[in-house]
XYZ file of C-alpha atoms in Angstrom:
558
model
C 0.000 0.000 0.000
C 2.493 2.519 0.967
C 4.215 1.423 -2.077
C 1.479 1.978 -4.243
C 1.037 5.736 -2.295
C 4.777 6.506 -3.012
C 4.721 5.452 -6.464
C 1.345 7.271 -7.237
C 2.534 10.538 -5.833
C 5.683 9.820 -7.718
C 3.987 9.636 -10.943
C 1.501 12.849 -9.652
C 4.732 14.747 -9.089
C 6.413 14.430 -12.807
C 3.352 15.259 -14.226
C 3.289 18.275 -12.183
C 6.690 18.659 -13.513
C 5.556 18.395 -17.267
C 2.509 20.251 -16.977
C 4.403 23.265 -15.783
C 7.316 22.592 -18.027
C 5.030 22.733 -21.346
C 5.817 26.112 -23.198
C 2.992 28.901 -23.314
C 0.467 28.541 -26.851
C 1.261 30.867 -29.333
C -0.091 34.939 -28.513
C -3.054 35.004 -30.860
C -2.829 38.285 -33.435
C -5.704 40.243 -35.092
C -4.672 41.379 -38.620
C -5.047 44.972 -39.390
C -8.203 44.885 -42.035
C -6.550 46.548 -45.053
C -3.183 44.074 -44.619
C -2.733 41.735 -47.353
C 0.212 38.799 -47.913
C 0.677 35.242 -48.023
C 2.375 32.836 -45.526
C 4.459 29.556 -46.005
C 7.056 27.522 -45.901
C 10.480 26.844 -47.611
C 12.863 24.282 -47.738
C 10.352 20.959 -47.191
C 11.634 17.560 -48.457
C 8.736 14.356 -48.855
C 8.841 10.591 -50.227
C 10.384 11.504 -52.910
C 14.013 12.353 -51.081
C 14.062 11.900 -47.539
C 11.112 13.295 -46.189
C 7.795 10.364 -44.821
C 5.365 12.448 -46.680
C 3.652 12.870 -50.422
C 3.490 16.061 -51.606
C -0.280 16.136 -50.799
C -0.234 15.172 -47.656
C 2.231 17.876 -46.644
C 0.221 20.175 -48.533
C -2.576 19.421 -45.970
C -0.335 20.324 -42.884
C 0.314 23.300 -44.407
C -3.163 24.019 -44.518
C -3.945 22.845 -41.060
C -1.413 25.135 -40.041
C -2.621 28.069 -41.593
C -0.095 28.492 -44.491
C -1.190 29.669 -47.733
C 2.220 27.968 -49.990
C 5.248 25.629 -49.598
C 8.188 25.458 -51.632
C 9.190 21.922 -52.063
C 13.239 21.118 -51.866
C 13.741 17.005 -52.212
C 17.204 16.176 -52.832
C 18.487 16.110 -56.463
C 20.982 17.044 -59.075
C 18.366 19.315 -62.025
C 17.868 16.465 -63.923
C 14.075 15.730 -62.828
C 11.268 17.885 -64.589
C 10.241 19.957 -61.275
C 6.430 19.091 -60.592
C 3.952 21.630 -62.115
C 2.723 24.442 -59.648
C -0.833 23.189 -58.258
C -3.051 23.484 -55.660
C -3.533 20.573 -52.806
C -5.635 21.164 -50.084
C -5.622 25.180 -50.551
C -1.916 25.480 -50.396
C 0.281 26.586 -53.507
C 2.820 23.862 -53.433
C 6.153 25.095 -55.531
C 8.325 22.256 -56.634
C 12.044 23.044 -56.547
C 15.138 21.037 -54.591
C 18.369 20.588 -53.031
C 21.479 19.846 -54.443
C 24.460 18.348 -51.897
C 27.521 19.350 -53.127
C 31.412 18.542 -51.936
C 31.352 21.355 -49.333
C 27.580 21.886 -48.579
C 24.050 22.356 -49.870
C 22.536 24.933 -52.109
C 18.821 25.341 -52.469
C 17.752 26.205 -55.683
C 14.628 28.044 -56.291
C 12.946 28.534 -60.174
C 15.422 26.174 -61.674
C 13.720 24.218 -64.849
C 15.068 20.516 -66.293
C 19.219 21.046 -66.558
C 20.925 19.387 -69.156
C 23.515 17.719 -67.010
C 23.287 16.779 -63.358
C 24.454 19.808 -60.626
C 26.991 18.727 -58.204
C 30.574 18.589 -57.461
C 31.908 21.841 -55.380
C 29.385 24.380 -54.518
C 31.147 27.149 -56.360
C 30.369 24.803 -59.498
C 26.652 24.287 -58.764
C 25.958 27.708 -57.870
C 27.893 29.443 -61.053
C 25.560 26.779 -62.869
C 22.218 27.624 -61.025
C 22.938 31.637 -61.413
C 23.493 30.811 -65.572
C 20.045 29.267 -65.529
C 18.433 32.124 -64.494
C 17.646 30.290 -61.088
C 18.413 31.669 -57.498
C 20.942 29.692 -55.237
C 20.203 30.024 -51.632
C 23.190 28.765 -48.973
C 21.319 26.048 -47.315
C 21.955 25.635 -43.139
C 24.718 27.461 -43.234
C 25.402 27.508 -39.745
C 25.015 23.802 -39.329
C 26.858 21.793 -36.629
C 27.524 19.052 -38.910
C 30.783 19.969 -40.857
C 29.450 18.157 -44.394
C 26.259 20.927 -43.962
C 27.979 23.895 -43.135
C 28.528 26.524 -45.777
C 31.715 27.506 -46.653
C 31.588 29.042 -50.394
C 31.042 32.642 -49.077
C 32.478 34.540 -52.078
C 29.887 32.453 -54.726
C 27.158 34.739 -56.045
C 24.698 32.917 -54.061
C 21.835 35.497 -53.845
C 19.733 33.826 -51.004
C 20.947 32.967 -46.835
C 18.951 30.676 -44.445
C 19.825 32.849 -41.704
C 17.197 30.390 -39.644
C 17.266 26.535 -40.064
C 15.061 23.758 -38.528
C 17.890 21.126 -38.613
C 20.490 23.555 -37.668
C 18.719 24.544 -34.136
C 18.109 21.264 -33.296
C 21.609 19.737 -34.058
C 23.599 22.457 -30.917
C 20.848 21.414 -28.205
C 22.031 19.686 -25.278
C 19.168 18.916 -22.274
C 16.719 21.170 -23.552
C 16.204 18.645 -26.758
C 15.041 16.352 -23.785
C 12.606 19.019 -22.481
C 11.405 19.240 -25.910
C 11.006 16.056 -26.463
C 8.967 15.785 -23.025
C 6.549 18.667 -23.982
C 6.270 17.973 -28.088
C 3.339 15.695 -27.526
C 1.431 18.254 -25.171
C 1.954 21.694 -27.397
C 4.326 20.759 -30.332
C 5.007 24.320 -32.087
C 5.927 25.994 -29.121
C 8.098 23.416 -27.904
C 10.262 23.142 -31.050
C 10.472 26.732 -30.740
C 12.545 26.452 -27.458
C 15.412 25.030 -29.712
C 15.629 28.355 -31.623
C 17.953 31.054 -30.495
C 19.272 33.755 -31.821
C 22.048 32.688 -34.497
C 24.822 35.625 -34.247
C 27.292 34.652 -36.447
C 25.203 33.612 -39.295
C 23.408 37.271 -38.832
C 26.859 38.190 -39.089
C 27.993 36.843 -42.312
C 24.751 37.996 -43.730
C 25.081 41.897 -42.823
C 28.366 41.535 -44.052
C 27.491 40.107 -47.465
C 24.413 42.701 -47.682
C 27.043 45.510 -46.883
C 28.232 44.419 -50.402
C 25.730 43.531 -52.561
C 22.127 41.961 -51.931
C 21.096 38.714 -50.465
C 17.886 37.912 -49.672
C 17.259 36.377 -45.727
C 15.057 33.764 -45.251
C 13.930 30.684 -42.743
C 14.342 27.585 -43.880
C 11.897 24.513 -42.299
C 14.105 21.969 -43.372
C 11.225 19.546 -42.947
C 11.143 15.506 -43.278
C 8.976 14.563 -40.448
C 10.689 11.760 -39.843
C 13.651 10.404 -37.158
C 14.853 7.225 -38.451
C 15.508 4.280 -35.594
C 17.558 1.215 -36.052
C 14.929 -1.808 -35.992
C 15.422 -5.172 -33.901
C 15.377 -7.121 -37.100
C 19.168 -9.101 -37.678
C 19.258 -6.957 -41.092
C 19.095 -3.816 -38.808
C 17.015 -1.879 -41.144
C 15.848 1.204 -39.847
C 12.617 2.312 -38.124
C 10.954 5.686 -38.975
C 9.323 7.638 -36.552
C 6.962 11.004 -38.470
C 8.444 13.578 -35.813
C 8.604 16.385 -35.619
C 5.709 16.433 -37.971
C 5.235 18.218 -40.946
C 2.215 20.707 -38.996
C 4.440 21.149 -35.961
C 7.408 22.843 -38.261
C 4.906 24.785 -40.222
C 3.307 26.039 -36.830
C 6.764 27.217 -35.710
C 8.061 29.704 -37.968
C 7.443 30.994 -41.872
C 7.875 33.516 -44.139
C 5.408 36.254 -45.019
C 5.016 37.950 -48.433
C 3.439 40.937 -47.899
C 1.049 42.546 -50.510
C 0.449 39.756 -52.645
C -2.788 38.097 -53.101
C -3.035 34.499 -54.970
C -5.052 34.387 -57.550
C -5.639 30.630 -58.124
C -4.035 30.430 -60.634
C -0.896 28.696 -60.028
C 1.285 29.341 -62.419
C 0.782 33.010 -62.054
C 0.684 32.616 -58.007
C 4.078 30.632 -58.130
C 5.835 33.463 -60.568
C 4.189 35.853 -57.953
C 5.993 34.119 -54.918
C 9.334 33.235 -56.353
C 9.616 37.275 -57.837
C 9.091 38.293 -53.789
C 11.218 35.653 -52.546
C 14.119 36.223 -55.076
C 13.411 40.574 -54.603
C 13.545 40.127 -50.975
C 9.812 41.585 -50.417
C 9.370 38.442 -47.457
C 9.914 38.563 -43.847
C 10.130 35.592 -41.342
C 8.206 35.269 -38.208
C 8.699 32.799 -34.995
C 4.930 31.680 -35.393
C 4.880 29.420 -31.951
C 5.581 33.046 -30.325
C 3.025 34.935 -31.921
C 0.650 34.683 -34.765
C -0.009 35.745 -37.594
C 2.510 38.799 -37.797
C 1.544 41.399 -40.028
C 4.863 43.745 -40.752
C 5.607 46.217 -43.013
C 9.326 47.861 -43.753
C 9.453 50.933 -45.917
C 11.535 54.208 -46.913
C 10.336 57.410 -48.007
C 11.556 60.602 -49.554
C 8.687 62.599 -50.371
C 6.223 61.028 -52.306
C 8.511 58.535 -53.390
C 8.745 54.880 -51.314
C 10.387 51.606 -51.353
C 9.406 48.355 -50.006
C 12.496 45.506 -48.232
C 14.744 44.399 -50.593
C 14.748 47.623 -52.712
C 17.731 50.179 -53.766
C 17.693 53.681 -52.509
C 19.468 55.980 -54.248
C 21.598 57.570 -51.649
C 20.177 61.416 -52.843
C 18.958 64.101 -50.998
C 19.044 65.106 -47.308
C 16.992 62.221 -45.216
C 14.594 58.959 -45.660
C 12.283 58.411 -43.314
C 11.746 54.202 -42.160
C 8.481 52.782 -41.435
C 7.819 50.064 -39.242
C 4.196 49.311 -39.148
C 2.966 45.954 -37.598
C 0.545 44.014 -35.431
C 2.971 43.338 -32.432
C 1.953 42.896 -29.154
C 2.087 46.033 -27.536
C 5.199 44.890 -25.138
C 7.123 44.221 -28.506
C 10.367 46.199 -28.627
C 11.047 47.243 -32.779
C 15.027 47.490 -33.407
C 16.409 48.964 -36.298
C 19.723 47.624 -37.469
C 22.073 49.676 -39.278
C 24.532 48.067 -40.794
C 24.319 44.986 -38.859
C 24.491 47.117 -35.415
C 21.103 48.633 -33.426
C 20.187 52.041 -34.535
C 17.109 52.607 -33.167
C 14.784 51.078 -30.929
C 10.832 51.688 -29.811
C 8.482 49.679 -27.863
C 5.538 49.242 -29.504
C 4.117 48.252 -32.963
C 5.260 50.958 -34.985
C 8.555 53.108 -35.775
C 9.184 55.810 -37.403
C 12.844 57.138 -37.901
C 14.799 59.824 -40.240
C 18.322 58.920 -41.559
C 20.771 60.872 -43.808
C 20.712 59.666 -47.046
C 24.034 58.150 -46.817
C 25.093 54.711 -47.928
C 23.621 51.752 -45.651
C 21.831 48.609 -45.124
C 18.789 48.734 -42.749
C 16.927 45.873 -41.318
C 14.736 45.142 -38.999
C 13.993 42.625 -36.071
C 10.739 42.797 -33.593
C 11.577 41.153 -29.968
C 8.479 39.838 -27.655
C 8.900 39.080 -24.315
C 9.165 35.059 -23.711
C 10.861 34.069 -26.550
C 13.806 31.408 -26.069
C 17.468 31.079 -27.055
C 20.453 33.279 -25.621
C 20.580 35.552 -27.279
C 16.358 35.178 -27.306
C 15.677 34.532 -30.755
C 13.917 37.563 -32.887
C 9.639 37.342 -33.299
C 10.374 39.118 -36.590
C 13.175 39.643 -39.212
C 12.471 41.502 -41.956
C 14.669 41.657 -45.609
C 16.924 45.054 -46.382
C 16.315 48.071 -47.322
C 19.624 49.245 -48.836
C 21.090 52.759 -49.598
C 22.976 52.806 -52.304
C 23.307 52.749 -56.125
C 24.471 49.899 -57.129
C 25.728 46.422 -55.646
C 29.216 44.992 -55.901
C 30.435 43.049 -58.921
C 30.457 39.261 -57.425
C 33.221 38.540 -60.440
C 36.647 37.917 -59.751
C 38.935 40.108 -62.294
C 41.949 38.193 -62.936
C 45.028 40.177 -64.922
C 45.707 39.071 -68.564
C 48.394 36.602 -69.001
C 51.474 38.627 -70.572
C 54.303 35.575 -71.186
C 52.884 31.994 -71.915
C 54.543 28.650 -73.352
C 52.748 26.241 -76.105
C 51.703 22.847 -74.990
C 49.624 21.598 -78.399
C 48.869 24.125 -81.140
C 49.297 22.376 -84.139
C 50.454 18.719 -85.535
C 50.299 15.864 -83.612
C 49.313 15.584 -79.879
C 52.324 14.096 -78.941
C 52.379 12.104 -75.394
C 48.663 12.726 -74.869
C 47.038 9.734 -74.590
C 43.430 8.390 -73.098
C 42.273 6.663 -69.591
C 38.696 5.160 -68.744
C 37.104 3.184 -66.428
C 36.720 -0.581 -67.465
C 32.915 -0.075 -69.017
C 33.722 3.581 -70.480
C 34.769 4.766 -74.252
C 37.221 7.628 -74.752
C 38.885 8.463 -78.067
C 41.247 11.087 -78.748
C 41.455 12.754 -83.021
C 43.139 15.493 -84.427
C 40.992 16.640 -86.909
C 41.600 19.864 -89.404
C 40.081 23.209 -88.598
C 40.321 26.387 -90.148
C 43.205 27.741 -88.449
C 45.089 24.220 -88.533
C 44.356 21.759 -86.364
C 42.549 20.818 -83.388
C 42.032 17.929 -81.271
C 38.308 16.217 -80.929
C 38.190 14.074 -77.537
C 35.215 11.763 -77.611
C 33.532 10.143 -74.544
C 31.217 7.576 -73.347
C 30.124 6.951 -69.861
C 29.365 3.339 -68.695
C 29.131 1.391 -66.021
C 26.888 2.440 -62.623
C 27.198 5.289 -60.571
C 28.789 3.254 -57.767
C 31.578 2.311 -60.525
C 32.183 5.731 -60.512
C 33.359 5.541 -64.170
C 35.097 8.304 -66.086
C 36.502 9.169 -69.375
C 39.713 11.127 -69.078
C 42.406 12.836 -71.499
C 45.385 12.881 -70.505
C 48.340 15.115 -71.470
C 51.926 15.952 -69.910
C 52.022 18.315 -67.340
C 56.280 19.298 -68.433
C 58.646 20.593 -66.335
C 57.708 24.447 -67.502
C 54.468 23.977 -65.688
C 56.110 25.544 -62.775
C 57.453 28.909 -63.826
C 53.478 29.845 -64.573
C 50.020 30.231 -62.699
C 47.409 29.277 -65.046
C 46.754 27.215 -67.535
C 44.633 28.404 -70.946
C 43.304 26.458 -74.206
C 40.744 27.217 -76.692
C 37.543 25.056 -76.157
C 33.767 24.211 -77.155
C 31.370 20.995 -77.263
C 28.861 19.496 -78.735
C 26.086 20.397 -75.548
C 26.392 21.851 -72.333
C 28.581 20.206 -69.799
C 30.957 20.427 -67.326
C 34.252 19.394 -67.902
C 36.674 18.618 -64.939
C 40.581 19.961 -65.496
C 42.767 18.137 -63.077
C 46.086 17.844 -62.099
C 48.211 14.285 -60.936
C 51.236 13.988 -59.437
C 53.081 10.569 -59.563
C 51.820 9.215 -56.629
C 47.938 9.831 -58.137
C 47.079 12.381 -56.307
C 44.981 15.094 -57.944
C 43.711 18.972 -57.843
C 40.886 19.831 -59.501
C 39.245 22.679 -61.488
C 35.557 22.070 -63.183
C 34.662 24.704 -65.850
C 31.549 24.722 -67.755
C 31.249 24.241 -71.586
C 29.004 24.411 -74.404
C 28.619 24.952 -78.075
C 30.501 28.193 -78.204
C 34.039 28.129 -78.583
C 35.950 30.604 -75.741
C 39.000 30.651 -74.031
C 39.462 28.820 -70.900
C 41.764 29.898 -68.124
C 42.502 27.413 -65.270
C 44.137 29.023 -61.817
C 46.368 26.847 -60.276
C 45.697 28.313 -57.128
C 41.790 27.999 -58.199
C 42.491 24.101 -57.906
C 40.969 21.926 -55.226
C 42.167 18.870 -53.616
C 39.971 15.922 -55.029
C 41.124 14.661 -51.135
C 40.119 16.325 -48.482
C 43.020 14.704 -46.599
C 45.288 16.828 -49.007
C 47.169 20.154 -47.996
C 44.831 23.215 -50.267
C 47.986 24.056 -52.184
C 49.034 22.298 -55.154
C 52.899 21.328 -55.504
C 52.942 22.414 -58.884
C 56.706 21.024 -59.117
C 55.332 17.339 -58.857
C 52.556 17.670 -61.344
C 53.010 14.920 -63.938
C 50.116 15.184 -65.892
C 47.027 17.613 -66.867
C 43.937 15.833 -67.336
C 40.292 16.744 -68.748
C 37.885 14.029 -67.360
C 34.468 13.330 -67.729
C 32.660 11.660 -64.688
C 29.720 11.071 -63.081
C 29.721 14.491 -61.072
C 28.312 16.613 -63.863
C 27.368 13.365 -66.339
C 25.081 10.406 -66.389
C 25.879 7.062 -66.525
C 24.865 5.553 -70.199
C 25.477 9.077 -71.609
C 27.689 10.017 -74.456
C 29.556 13.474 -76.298
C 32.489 15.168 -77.776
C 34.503 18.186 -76.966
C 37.458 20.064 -78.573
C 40.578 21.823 -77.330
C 42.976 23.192 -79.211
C 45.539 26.288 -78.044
C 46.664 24.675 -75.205
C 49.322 26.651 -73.385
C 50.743 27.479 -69.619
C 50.550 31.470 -68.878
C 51.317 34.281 -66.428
């Protein structure tokens, strides 16, 4: 009996100790009447990557929690025909995807069929995704896990995930427990006590806006799903759907204010992805308070501009609006810059600035909100003061001295290397100036064969007096051709450059090359180079595909 007493009181006592450890529900918001916009989600994977639901059936989370689009990311290379733009349960669902590269993920937004598969080093996949007219957004950049983590901070990536859902719950310690504990009582609010305020992705982002613009956003980074190793002697794994698709979405979003869908959803997605990629979206910690409705303008006379927008830096001041639906406790701070400039409690701000060159943002703090530093309600998109943004091209000077390595005649010492169920041939063939040399290839085999087609020619022992190697090149399609560099022992440095029907000079940097090893030291011992090779493999081709190039001109420079 008095066992039964202590264990009852026991079990009375941690439920005490849940009850009053489950997180407050979400501060319900009235929208102002005349407030317009659309809210959603981006960055959501399903069955067809690594995510436990169909596209309709996240689609009907979304709805359930109150979200008006999603944007789609499953895992691929470009090679899949995205999913038409439709309508599932009242939600806009946007196909688009993911692409893992060497050293991290890009999510690409707009992107249509590509004619070879994206991957490879992210500086590769995002040159290729800003070509196609598609935006590149730097996916968890501020990951724990080293293979997530961005690194490629001088690609013209035009979008940040200055918030991620895997990234905040990958640095918890016991407060994933508490979460855990409280997820089945109020789920939103409880993944929201991973989030905190991440200050040195804000960082890099206020110093890449200083420069030119880049367009802040959250990403869900949704799967609903936590795989579980099984009892079975195959140890397959288990799947568990949490957290859930409508737990994510009740967390946080982003907003696009002043649009209105139409139902028609090819003209609704071109209407989302023009905010998204201008910047005219906000993000809001939705387990905090919901829905926000924020607005972030300039004005000089009768002249305004909305986030994401260029001010010419003219005339004397611009006043910035703040205009929301905060609780009143809310505190409004505007950041200059990166730094505060200016803060009001309250739902509104009003401020004059000299028309100077500068970045202004905003973020709306409510009281309760977790994470040290607490997390920000609200972040809006720039506003930025200036006339122009900076060139994201590297200038490189001309080469002044150079020495020939095949111009005309025979291609002596060069000589072709496959894998064993690949084709490679090597011709010189006439061309108007003389010759040129036609490299053929065919790629067979699996993808776990990793097979290749290479050419290979002889590095010399000139190769170290210069910095760059050039050639004259073209082929029959778009493609991506990999220049690398062996020494004896096989170790190689790589450079992938892009080619298609029209013929251009190509200039290699040796100190543009890679390691194909991570386990190798960044800089290439250009004394111990034996030979330059220009291989075709499965990171930029398919297996069972076939096509020709040409190089001719080939010659060291400086």
């Amino acid at each position: 009996m008095r066992r039964s007493t202590i264990l009852a009181g026991g079990l009375v006592a941690f439920a005490a100790a849940v009850w009053l450890a489950v997180p407050p529900p979400p501060q319900a918001l009235a929208a102002p009447a005349a407030w317009s916009g659309i809210r959603g989600a981006i960055h959501v994977h399903t069955k067809r990557s690594d995510g436990s639901g169909t596209p309709e059936q996240v689609a009907a989370a979304a709805a359930r929690a109150g979200l008006q689009f999603i944007i789609l990311t499953d895992h691929g290379d470009g090679t899949r025909t995205p999913l038409q733009p439709a309508y599932h349960s009242g939600v806009l669902v946007v196909d688009s995807l993911e692409v893992s590269g060497d050293d991290g993920h890009v999510v690409v937004l707009g992107l249509a069929k590509t004619p070879y598969p994206l991957g490879g080093e992210v500086r590769d996949i995002v040159e290729d995704v800003v070509r196609m007219g598609a935006m590149a957004v730097a996916a968890h950049p501020g990951s724990p896990k080293p293979s997530l983590r961005w690194t490629e901070w001088r690609s013209p990536f035009s979008g940040l995930e200055w918030l991620n859902g895997d990234s905040e719950s990958r640095d918890e310690g016991w407060s994933l427990a508490r979460t855990l504990l409280t997820y089945p009582f109020r789920d939103a609010p409880s993944l929201a006590r991973m989030l905190d305020r991440p200050e040195e992705i804000l960082r890099r982002w206020d110093g890449l806006t200083a420069r030119r613009r880049v367009v802040g956003l959250a990403g869900t980074d949704a799967h609903a799903r936590l795989d579980v190793r099984g009892n079975d002697s195959g140890g397959r794994l288990a799947m568990l759907p949490i957290p859930g698709y409508e737990a994510m979405f009740k967390t946080f979003s982003i907003t696009a204010p002043g649009i209105r869908f139409t139902r028609d959803a090819d003209k609704d997605a071109v209407a989302l992805l023009a905010a998204i990629r201008s910047g005219r979206v906000y993000t809001t910690i939705d387990a905090l308070a919901t829905p926000a409705a924020v607005s972030f303008s300039a004005a000089r006379g009768d002249l305004t501009w909305a986030m994401g927008a260029l001010v010419p830096p003219a005339g004397d001041q611009i006043e910035l609006r703040v205009d929301s639906n905060a609780p009143e406790s809310s505190t409004i701070v505007l950041m200059k810059n990166g730094q505060p400039a200016g803060t009001v409690t309250g739902r509104s701000l009003r401020q004059s600035v000299t028309a100077s060159p500068a970045v202004y943002r905003v973020e709306i703090q409510v009281p309760g909100a977790s994470g040290r530093p607490p997390v920000p309600w609200v972040v809006t998109n720039p506003i930025y003061v200036r006339d122009r943004d900076e060139s994201t091209e590297s200038r490189r000077n001309e080469a002044t001295e150079s020495t020939s390595q095949y111009d005309n005649g025979e291609a002596r010492g060069w000589r072709t290397e496959t894998s064993p169920r690949s084709k490679a041939a090597l011709n010189v063939i006439r061309s108007l100036t003389g010759t040129e040399l036609l490299l053929r290839w065919a790629i067979g085999g699996t993808k776990e064969e990793s097979p290749y087609a290479a050419f290979a020619m002889p590095a010399g022992q000139s190769i170290g007096k210069y910095d760059r190697v050039m050639f004259m090149s073209r082929s029959d399609r778009p493609m991506r051709l990999s220049v690398q560099f062996r020494l004896a022992n096989g170790d190689r440095w790589r450079r992938s450059i892009y080619l298609d029907e029209t013929e251009r000079q190509v200039s290699v940097f040796f100190d543009d090359m890679r390691p194909a090893d991570r386990d190798l030291p960044q800089r290439l011992p250009l004394a111990s180079v034996q030979d330059v090779l220009f291989v075709v493999d499965t990171v930029n081709a398919s297996p069972g595909t076939a096509g020709q190039f040409w190089i001719d001109d080939v010659k060291y420079g400086r």
